[in-house]
PDB file of C-alpha atoms in Angstrom:
ATOM      1  CA  UNK C 286     -91.378  11.773 -48.826  1.00 61.00           C
ATOM      2  CA  UNK C 287     -90.104  11.719 -45.256  1.00 68.00           C
ATOM      3  CA  UNK C 288     -87.909   8.738 -46.137  1.00 74.00           C
ATOM      4  CA  UNK C 289     -86.405  10.535 -49.116  1.00 73.00           C
ATOM      5  CA  UNK C 290     -85.643  13.658 -47.094  1.00 70.00           C
ATOM      6  CA  UNK C 291     -84.074  11.591 -44.351  1.00 73.00           C
ATOM      7  CA  UNK C 292     -81.952   9.681 -46.844  1.00 74.00           C
ATOM      8  CA  UNK C 293     -80.879  12.872 -48.598  1.00 72.00           C
ATOM      9  CA  UNK C 294     -79.987  14.500 -45.266  1.00 70.00           C
ATOM     10  CA  UNK C 295     -77.920  11.477 -44.260  1.00 70.00           C
ATOM     11  CA  UNK C 296     -76.014  11.576 -47.552  1.00 68.00           C
ATOM     12  CA  UNK C 297     -75.384  15.329 -47.292  1.00 68.00           C
ATOM     13  CA  UNK C 298     -74.240  14.988 -43.692  1.00 68.00           C
ATOM     14  CA  UNK C 299     -71.805  12.260 -44.684  1.00 66.00           C
ATOM     15  CA  UNK C 300     -70.476  14.387 -47.522  1.00 63.00           C
ATOM     16  CA  UNK C 301     -69.997  17.396 -45.265  1.00 65.00           C
ATOM     17  CA  UNK C 302     -68.202  15.245 -42.714  1.00 65.00           C
ATOM     18  CA  UNK C 303     -65.848  13.917 -45.378  1.00 67.00           C
ATOM     19  CA  UNK C 304     -65.097  17.438 -46.616  1.00 68.00           C
ATOM     20  CA  UNK C 305     -64.480  18.699 -43.083  1.00 68.00           C
ATOM     21  CA  UNK C 306     -62.183  15.787 -42.359  1.00 69.00           C
ATOM     22  CA  UNK C 307     -60.225  16.458 -45.538  1.00 70.00           C
ATOM     23  CA  UNK C 308     -59.785  20.130 -44.619  1.00 70.00           C
ATOM     24  CA  UNK C 309     -58.666  19.215 -41.123  1.00 62.00           C
ATOM     25  CA  UNK C 310     -56.114  16.775 -42.509  1.00 66.00           C
ATOM     26  CA  UNK C 311     -54.826  19.414 -44.887  1.00 64.00           C
ATOM     27  CA  UNK C 312     -54.518  21.957 -42.103  1.00 65.00           C
ATOM     28  CA  UNK C 313     -52.625  19.499 -39.925  1.00 62.00           C
ATOM     29  CA  UNK C 314     -50.231  18.744 -42.769  1.00 62.00           C
TER      30      UNK C 314
END
């Protein structure tokens, strides 16, 4: 279970980072 939670958290964190980066790029443009 711990492994699954860790994997899921890593995926979510990556997704959030990508979304944040996209917003930042849009704001800069």
